[in-house]
PDB file of C-alpha atoms in Angstrom:
ATOM      1  CA  MET A  29       0.000   0.000   0.000  1.00  0.00           C
ATOM      2  CA  ARG A  30       1.281   3.451  -0.877  1.00  0.00           C
ATOM      3  CA  ASN A  31       2.543   5.410   2.121  1.00  0.00           C
ATOM      4  CA  TRP A  32       0.172   8.359   1.579  1.00  0.00           C
ATOM      5  CA  LYS A  33      -2.800   5.978   1.457  1.00  0.00           C
ATOM      6  CA  SER A  34      -1.758   4.193   4.663  1.00  0.00           C
ATOM      7  CA  LYS A  35      -1.480   7.565   6.431  1.00  0.00           C
ATOM      8  CA  GLU A  36      -4.930   8.502   5.189  1.00  0.00           C
ATOM      9  CA  ILE A  37      -6.337   5.269   6.629  1.00  0.00           C
ATOM     10  CA  GLN A  38      -4.469   5.919   9.897  1.00  0.00           C
ATOM     11  CA  ALA A  39      -6.029   9.392  10.086  1.00  0.00           C
ATOM     12  CA  LYS A  40      -9.486   7.983   9.355  1.00  0.00           C
ATOM     13  CA  ARG A  41      -9.202   5.396  12.125  1.00  0.00           C
ATOM     14  CA  ALA A  42      -7.870   7.943  14.620  1.00  0.00           C
ATOM     15  CA  ILE A  43     -10.894  10.178  13.994  1.00  0.00           C
ATOM     16  CA  GLU A  44     -13.268   7.207  14.198  1.00  0.00           C
ATOM     17  CA  ASP A  45     -11.737   6.300  17.566  1.00  0.00           C
ATOM     18  CA  ARG A  46     -13.108   9.636  18.826  1.00  0.00           C
ATOM     19  CA  TRP A  47     -16.613   8.464  17.799  1.00  0.00           C
ATOM     20  CA  PHE A  48     -16.910  10.516  14.622  1.00  0.00           C
ATOM     21  CA  THR A  49     -18.267   9.020  11.420  1.00  0.00           C
ATOM     22  CA  VAL A  50     -15.723   9.311   8.596  1.00  0.00           C
ATOM     23  CA  HIS A  51     -15.983   8.552   4.880  1.00  0.00           C
ATOM     24  CA  ASP A  52     -13.452   8.545   2.062  1.00  0.00           C
ATOM     25  CA  ALA A  53     -14.259  11.572  -0.109  1.00  0.00           C
ATOM     26  CA  ASN A  54     -13.188   9.882  -3.347  1.00  0.00           C
ATOM     27  CA  ILE A  55     -15.609   7.013  -2.710  1.00  0.00           C
ATOM     28  CA  VAL A  56     -18.503   9.256  -1.687  1.00  0.00           C
ATOM     29  CA  PHE A  57     -18.197  11.500  -4.753  1.00  0.00           C
ATOM     30  CA  ASN A  58     -16.912   8.761  -7.079  1.00  0.00           C
ATOM     31  CA  GLN A  59     -14.114  10.996  -8.339  1.00  0.00           C
ATOM     32  CA  ASN A  60     -10.639  12.209  -7.435  1.00  0.00           C
ATOM     33  CA  CYS A  61     -11.225  15.042  -4.952  1.00  0.00           C
ATOM     34  CA  GLN A  62      -8.063  17.103  -5.311  1.00  0.00           C
ATOM     35  CA  ASN A  63      -8.363  19.280  -2.189  1.00  0.00           C
ATOM     36  CA  ILE A  64      -9.884  16.823   0.262  1.00  0.00           C
ATOM     37  CA  ASP A  65      -9.423  13.244   1.439  1.00  0.00           C
ATOM     38  CA  LEU A  66     -11.983  12.624   4.172  1.00  0.00           C
ATOM     39  CA  ILE A  67     -15.473  13.736   5.166  1.00  0.00           C
ATOM     40  CA  VAL A  68     -15.952  13.936   8.934  1.00  0.00           C
ATOM     41  CA  TYR A  69     -19.482  14.083  10.325  1.00  0.00           C
ATOM     42  CA  SER A  70     -20.178  15.868  13.607  1.00  0.00           C
ATOM     43  CA  LYS A  71     -23.630  16.376  15.126  1.00  0.00           C
ATOM     44  CA  ASP A  72     -24.043  19.698  13.346  1.00  0.00           C
ATOM     45  CA  MET A  73     -22.222  19.400  10.037  1.00  0.00           C
ATOM     46  CA  ALA A  74     -20.068  17.480   7.605  1.00  0.00           C
ATOM     47  CA  GLN A  75     -16.516  18.791   7.237  1.00  0.00           C
ATOM     48  CA  TYR A  76     -13.954  18.250   4.507  1.00  0.00           C
ATOM     49  CA  ILE A  77     -10.460  17.248   5.644  1.00  0.00           C
ATOM     50  CA  GLN A  78      -7.147  17.069   3.806  1.00  0.00           C
ATOM     51  CA  VAL A  79      -4.613  14.584   5.213  1.00  0.00           C
ATOM     52  CA  LYS A  80      -0.868  15.238   5.274  1.00  0.00           C
ATOM     53  CA  SER A  81       1.865  12.994   6.657  1.00  0.00           C
ATOM     54  CA  SER A  82       5.215  13.835   8.204  1.00  0.00           C
ATOM     55  CA  GLU A  83       8.237  11.579   8.512  1.00  0.00           C
ATOM     56  CA  THR A  84      11.974  12.412   8.576  1.00  0.00           C
ATOM     57  CA  PRO A  85      11.772  16.229   8.305  1.00  0.00           C
ATOM     58  CA  ALA A  86      14.907  18.091   7.204  1.00  0.00           C
ATOM     59  CA  SER A  87      15.013  20.346  10.287  1.00  0.00           C
ATOM     60  CA  LYS A  88      15.304  19.227  13.896  1.00  0.00           C
ATOM     61  CA  ASP A  89      12.072  19.103  15.941  1.00  0.00           C
ATOM     62  CA  CYS A  90      10.002  20.051  12.905  1.00  0.00           C
ATOM     63  CA  VAL A  91       6.948  18.625  11.177  1.00  0.00           C
ATOM     64  CA  ILE A  92       6.509  18.365   7.418  1.00  0.00           C
ATOM     65  CA  ILE A  93       3.297  20.190   6.579  1.00  0.00           C
ATOM     66  CA  ASP A  94       3.538  19.870   2.808  1.00  0.00           C
ATOM     67  CA  GLY A  95       6.166  17.714   1.116  1.00  0.00           C
ATOM     68  CA  SER A  96       6.290  19.676  -2.141  1.00  0.00           C
ATOM     69  CA  PRO A  97       8.909  22.443  -2.533  1.00  0.00           C
ATOM     70  CA  TRP A  98       7.959  26.091  -2.500  1.00  0.00           C
ATOM     71  CA  THR A  99       7.057  27.839  -5.706  1.00  0.00           C
ATOM     72  CA  GLU A 100       7.693  31.558  -6.217  1.00  0.00           C
ATOM     73  CA  ASP A 101       3.952  32.203  -6.410  1.00  0.00           C
ATOM     74  CA  GLN A 102       3.350  30.447  -3.097  1.00  0.00           C
ATOM     75  CA  LEU A 103       6.224  32.048  -1.219  1.00  0.00           C
ATOM     76  CA  TYR A 104       6.200  35.585  -2.600  1.00  0.00           C
ATOM     77  CA  TYR A 105       2.705  36.126  -4.041  1.00  0.00           C
ATOM     78  CA  ASN A 106       0.439  34.293  -1.556  1.00  0.00           C
ATOM     79  CA  ALA A 107      -0.673  31.537  -3.932  1.00  0.00           C
ATOM     80  CA  PRO A 108      -2.480  28.846  -1.923  1.00  0.00           C
ATOM     81  CA  ILE A 109      -0.666  25.832  -0.508  1.00  0.00           C
ATOM     82  CA  PHE A 110      -3.915  24.053   0.357  1.00  0.00           C
ATOM     83  CA  ASN A 111      -7.228  24.207  -1.514  1.00  0.00           C
ATOM     84  CA  LYS A 112      -5.316  24.958  -4.706  1.00  0.00           C
ATOM     85  CA  HIS A 113      -8.029  23.656  -7.007  1.00  0.00           C
ATOM     86  CA  ASP A 114     -11.454  25.075  -7.838  1.00  0.00           C
ATOM     87  CA  HIS A 115     -13.350  22.243  -6.196  1.00  0.00           C
ATOM     88  CA  PHE A 116     -14.391  21.086  -2.717  1.00  0.00           C
ATOM     89  CA  ARG A 117     -12.361  22.968  -0.105  1.00  0.00           C
ATOM     90  CA  ALA A 118     -10.850  21.498   3.061  1.00  0.00           C
ATOM     91  CA  LYS A 119     -11.884  23.124   6.320  1.00  0.00           C
ATOM     92  CA  PHE A 120      -9.022  21.507   8.229  1.00  0.00           C
ATOM     93  CA  VAL A 121      -5.663  19.915   7.497  1.00  0.00           C
ATOM     94  CA  PHE A 122      -5.083  16.700   9.457  1.00  0.00           C
ATOM     95  CA  ILE A 123      -1.370  15.978   9.915  1.00  0.00           C
ATOM     96  CA  VAL A 124      -0.084  12.498  10.821  1.00  0.00           C
ATOM     97  CA  ASP A 125       3.332  13.053  12.374  1.00  0.00           C
ATOM     98  CA  LYS A 126       5.461   9.965  12.943  1.00  0.00           C
ATOM     99  CA  THR A 127       8.365  10.874  15.238  1.00  0.00           C
ATOM    100  CA  LYS A 128      11.800   9.243  15.383  1.00  0.00           C
ATOM    101  CA  SER A 129      10.787   7.455  18.583  1.00  0.00           C
ATOM    102  CA  GLY A 130       7.963   5.740  16.691  1.00  0.00           C
ATOM    103  CA  GLU A 131       5.235   7.782  18.365  1.00  0.00           C
ATOM    104  CA  THR A 132       2.474   9.163  16.165  1.00  0.00           C
ATOM    105  CA  ILE A 133       1.123  12.647  16.877  1.00  0.00           C
ATOM    106  CA  PHE A 134      -1.964  14.143  15.266  1.00  0.00           C
ATOM    107  CA  TYR A 135      -2.490  17.823  14.448  1.00  0.00           C
ATOM    108  CA  ILE A 136      -5.719  19.424  13.221  1.00  0.00           C
ATOM    109  CA  ALA A 137      -5.316  22.955  11.883  1.00  0.00           C
ATOM    110  CA  PRO A 138      -7.126  25.488   9.658  1.00  0.00           C
ATOM    111  CA  PRO A 139      -5.369  25.772   6.279  1.00  0.00           C
ATOM    112  CA  VAL A 140      -5.211  29.587   6.139  1.00  0.00           C
ATOM    113  CA  GLU A 141      -3.468  29.843   9.509  1.00  0.00           C
ATOM    114  CA  LEU A 142      -1.066  27.062   8.561  1.00  0.00           C
ATOM    115  CA  GLU A 143      -0.206  28.827   5.315  1.00  0.00           C
ATOM    116  CA  SER A 144       0.544  32.056   7.173  1.00  0.00           C
ATOM    117  CA  LEU A 145       2.989  30.329   9.531  1.00  0.00           C
ATOM    118  CA  LEU A 146       4.600  28.379   6.696  1.00  0.00           C
ATOM    119  CA  ARG A 147       5.076  31.458   4.527  1.00  0.00           C
ATOM    120  CA  ARG A 148       6.624  33.449   7.370  1.00  0.00           C
ATOM    121  CA  ARG A 149       9.144  30.692   8.086  1.00  0.00           C
ATOM    122  CA  GLY A 150       9.783  30.064   4.390  1.00  0.00           C
ATOM    123  CA  LEU A 151      10.655  33.707   3.797  1.00  0.00           C
ATOM    124  CA  GLU A 152      13.021  33.716   6.783  1.00  0.00           C
ATOM    125  CA  ILE A 153      14.870  30.683   5.419  1.00  0.00           C
ATOM    126  CA  ALA A 154      14.935  32.019   1.843  1.00  0.00           C
ATOM    127  CA  LYS A 155      16.569  35.271   3.034  1.00  0.00           C
ATOM    128  CA  ARG A 156      19.479  33.467   4.640  1.00  0.00           C
ATOM    129  CA  PRO A 157      22.433  33.311   2.231  1.00  0.00           C
ATOM    130  CA  LYS A 158      24.303  30.048   1.767  1.00  0.00           C
ATOM    131  CA  LYS A 159      27.707  29.563   3.404  1.00  0.00           C
ATOM    132  CA  ASP A 160      29.443  30.781   0.253  1.00  0.00           C
ATOM    133  CA  GLY A 161      27.312  33.939   0.251  1.00  0.00           C
ATOM    134  CA  THR A 162      25.163  32.991  -2.743  1.00  0.00           C
ATOM    135  CA  ARG A 163      21.389  33.136  -2.782  1.00  0.00           C
ATOM    136  CA  ARG A 164      19.553  30.168  -1.316  1.00  0.00           C
ATOM    137  CA  SER A 165      17.177  28.157  -3.497  1.00  0.00           C
ATOM    138  CA  ILE A 166      13.523  28.081  -2.419  1.00  0.00           C
ATOM    139  CA  LYS A 167      13.173  24.441  -3.466  1.00  0.00           C
ATOM    140  CA  PHE A 168      12.818  23.201   0.103  1.00  0.00           C
ATOM    141  CA  ARG A 169       9.864  21.494   1.764  1.00  0.00           C
ATOM    142  CA  LYS A 170       7.318  23.293   3.891  1.00  0.00           C
ATOM    143  CA  GLU A 171       8.018  22.499   7.551  1.00  0.00           C
ATOM    144  CA  LEU A 172       7.108  24.012  10.915  1.00  0.00           C
ATOM    145  CA  PRO A 173       8.642  23.593  14.388  1.00  0.00           C
ATOM    146  CA  ARG A 174       6.565  21.400  16.704  1.00  0.00           C
ATOM    147  CA  ASP A 175       6.316  24.303  19.156  1.00  0.00           C
ATOM    148  CA  ALA A 176       4.410  26.294  16.529  1.00  0.00           C
ATOM    149  CA  LEU A 177       1.839  23.495  16.261  1.00  0.00           C
ATOM    150  CA  LYS A 178       1.218  22.902  19.978  1.00  0.00           C
ATOM    151  CA  SER A 179      -2.224  24.492  20.020  1.00  0.00           C
ATOM    152  CA  TRP A 180      -3.376  22.151  17.244  1.00  0.00           C
ATOM    153  CA  MET A 181      -2.019  18.904  18.681  1.00  0.00           C
ATOM    154  CA  ASN A 182      -4.923  16.485  19.229  1.00  0.00           C
ATOM    155  CA  ALA A 183      -7.326  19.390  18.657  1.00  0.00           C
ATOM    156  CA  TRP A 184     -10.338  17.091  18.305  1.00  0.00           C
ATOM    157  CA  LYS A 185     -12.670  19.792  19.624  1.00  0.00           C
ATOM    158  CA  LEU A 186     -12.270  21.644  16.316  1.00  0.00           C
ATOM    159  CA  LEU A 187     -14.263  18.858  14.666  1.00  0.00           C
ATOM    160  CA  GLY A 188     -17.254  19.579  16.904  1.00  0.00           C
ATOM    161  CA  GLU A 189     -19.311  17.100  18.906  1.00  0.00           C
ATOM    162  CA  ALA A 190     -19.209  13.504  17.736  1.00  0.00           C
ATOM    163  CA  PRO A 191     -22.591  12.159  16.568  1.00  0.00           C
ATOM    164  CA  GLN A 192     -22.119   8.914  18.473  1.00  0.00           C
ATOM    165  CA  SER A 193     -20.591   7.881  21.754  1.00  0.00           C
ATOM    166  CA  PRO A 194     -20.478   4.788  23.996  1.00  0.00           C
ATOM    167  CA  GLU A 195     -23.678   6.040  25.650  1.00  0.00           C
ATOM    168  CA  SER A 196     -25.542   6.647  22.400  1.00  0.00           C
ATOM    169  CA  LEU A 197     -24.586   3.169  21.168  1.00  0.00           C
ATOM    170  CA  ASN A 198     -26.259   1.837  24.322  1.00  0.00           C
ATOM    171  CA  HIS A 199     -23.402  -0.212  25.708  1.00  0.00           C
ATOM    172  CA  ARG A 200     -20.765   0.185  28.366  1.00  0.00           C
ATOM    173  CA  THR A 201     -17.070   0.138  27.515  1.00  0.00           C
ATOM    174  CA  PRO A 202     -15.285  -2.581  29.551  1.00  0.00           C
ATOM    175  CA  GLN A 203     -12.407  -1.456  31.741  1.00  0.00           C
ATOM    176  CA  GLY A 204      -9.091  -1.654  29.880  1.00  0.00           C
ATOM    177  CA  SER A 205     -10.803  -1.990  26.520  1.00  0.00           C
ATOM    178  CA  GLU A 206     -11.529   0.531  23.804  1.00  0.00           C
ATOM    179  CA  ARG A 207     -14.331   0.128  21.317  1.00  0.00           C
ATOM    180  CA  ARG A 208     -15.164   2.168  18.288  1.00  0.00           C
ATOM    181  CA  ALA A 209     -17.782   2.058  15.600  1.00  0.00           C
ATOM    182  CA  ASP A 210     -16.487   0.640  12.337  1.00  0.00           C
ATOM    183  CA  THR A 211     -17.717   3.294   9.917  1.00  0.00           C
ATOM    184  CA  SER A 212     -15.641   2.136   6.961  1.00  0.00           C
ATOM    185  CA  ASP A 213     -17.276   2.581   3.584  1.00  0.00           C
ATOM    186  CA  ASN A 214     -17.638  -1.198   3.131  1.00  0.00           C
ATOM    187  CA  LYS A 215     -19.045  -1.968   6.603  1.00  0.00           C
ATOM    188  CA  LEU A 216     -21.915   0.291   7.549  1.00  0.00           C
ATOM    189  CA  ARG A 217     -24.266  -2.339   8.953  1.00  0.00           C
ATOM    190  CA  GLY A 218     -23.804  -2.067  12.688  1.00  0.00           C
ATOM    191  CA  THR A 219     -20.348  -3.638  13.072  1.00  0.00           C
ATOM    192  CA  MET A 220     -18.468  -3.019  16.305  1.00  0.00           C
ATOM    193  CA  VAL A 221     -14.732  -3.603  16.804  1.00  0.00           C
ATOM    194  CA  ASP A 222     -13.355  -4.735  20.147  1.00  0.00           C
ATOM    195  CA  CYS A 223      -9.819  -3.275  20.106  1.00  0.00           C
ATOM    196  CA  GLU A 224      -8.713  -5.298  23.118  1.00  0.00           C
ATOM    197  CA  LYS A 225      -9.495  -8.699  21.608  1.00  0.00           C
ATOM    198  CA  GLY A 226      -9.062  -7.660  17.998  1.00  0.00           C
ATOM    199  CA  GLN A 227     -12.243  -9.504  17.047  1.00  0.00           C
ATOM    200  CA  PRO A 228     -15.268  -8.060  15.254  1.00  0.00           C
ATOM    201  CA  ARG A 229     -18.536  -8.041  17.187  1.00  0.00           C
ATOM    202  CA  PHE A 230     -21.718  -7.806  15.131  1.00  0.00           C
ATOM    203  CA  ARG A 231     -24.774  -5.939  16.338  1.00  0.00           C
ATOM    204  CA  PRO A 232     -27.532  -6.444  13.732  1.00  0.00           C
ATOM    205  CA  THR A 233     -29.264  -3.324  12.523  1.00  0.00           C
ATOM    206  CA  VAL A 234     -33.032  -3.145  12.104  1.00  0.00           C
ATOM    207  CA  ALA A 235     -32.660  -3.884   8.397  1.00  0.00           C
ATOM    208  CA  GLU A 236     -30.628  -7.005   9.106  1.00  0.00           C
ATOM    209  CA  GLY A 237     -33.253  -8.213  11.601  1.00  0.00           C
ATOM    210  CA  VAL A 238     -35.978  -7.880   8.966  1.00  0.00           C
ATOM    211  CA  ASP A 239     -33.847  -9.783   6.426  1.00  0.00           C
ATOM    212  CA  GLU A 240     -33.389 -12.672   8.861  1.00  0.00           C
ATOM    213  CA  TRP A 241     -37.141 -12.840   9.622  1.00  0.00           C
ATOM    214  CA  VAL A 242     -38.033 -12.862   5.911  1.00  0.00           C
ATOM    215  CA  ASN A 243     -35.516 -15.629   5.195  1.00  0.00           C
ATOM    216  CA  GLU A 244     -36.939 -17.800   7.992  1.00  0.00           C
ATOM    217  CA  LEU A 245     -40.455 -17.209   6.718  1.00  0.00           C
ATOM    218  CA  LEU A 246     -39.520 -18.317   3.214  1.00  0.00           C
ATOM    219  CA  LYS A 247     -37.839 -21.482   4.484  1.00  0.00           C
ATOM    220  CA  ASP A 248     -40.977 -22.790   6.234  1.00  0.00           C
ATOM    221  CA  PRO A 249     -44.116 -20.727   5.539  1.00  0.00           C
ATOM    222  CA  ILE A 250     -46.447 -23.226   7.328  1.00  0.00           C
ATOM    223  CA  LYS A 251     -44.361 -23.240  10.508  1.00  0.00           C
ATOM    224  CA  ASN A 252     -44.248 -19.488  10.475  1.00  0.00           C
ATOM    225  CA  GLY A 253     -47.983 -18.963  10.234  1.00  0.00           C
ATOM    226  CA  LYS A 254     -48.681 -19.058   6.480  1.00  0.00           C
TER     227      LYS A 254
END
């Protein structure tokens, strides 16, 4: 699996673990959505999310926000870094940051504010001459220090209130175990995942219950009152 796709799945599962419903935008719209990757549903709205991943940044204690190098339009003329295309627009950028220690940190940030911080840092770096005194190339990746992202680390509250919770699903979470709704695009029929045992637990939906009753009726109509 391509690395960017695995990070997108990791982001999707992390959001689902906070009891949000999440869908793959490309599947929902049946097209390549250039600005967005995920649709996250809160109680009040659906929000478009773009996923970015960070691994082995060039600078110490930094996070890669966008792996493509700067262009002159982006750095000097405020051309967009995110939401570059005339299409659906991401409300938040979700960053999957894998640190050298193996820990994964999640950041959720508004794209406009991210762009402002990135541009400010990019201009500072571009102004520094090289050791030989010549002008520095702007063909470097867009990174930010972790300190600059602190307020957006695990900022789940920006996504709003989750539409489901352990209470709304009418069950109690066992001590030492974490459960989440499996809202994957291929399994939307009441599946629950027990993360402690790693085994799927099926809770039939109303539709499934009707299907079972109809099947039993067809097997033996006399026994079932026909």
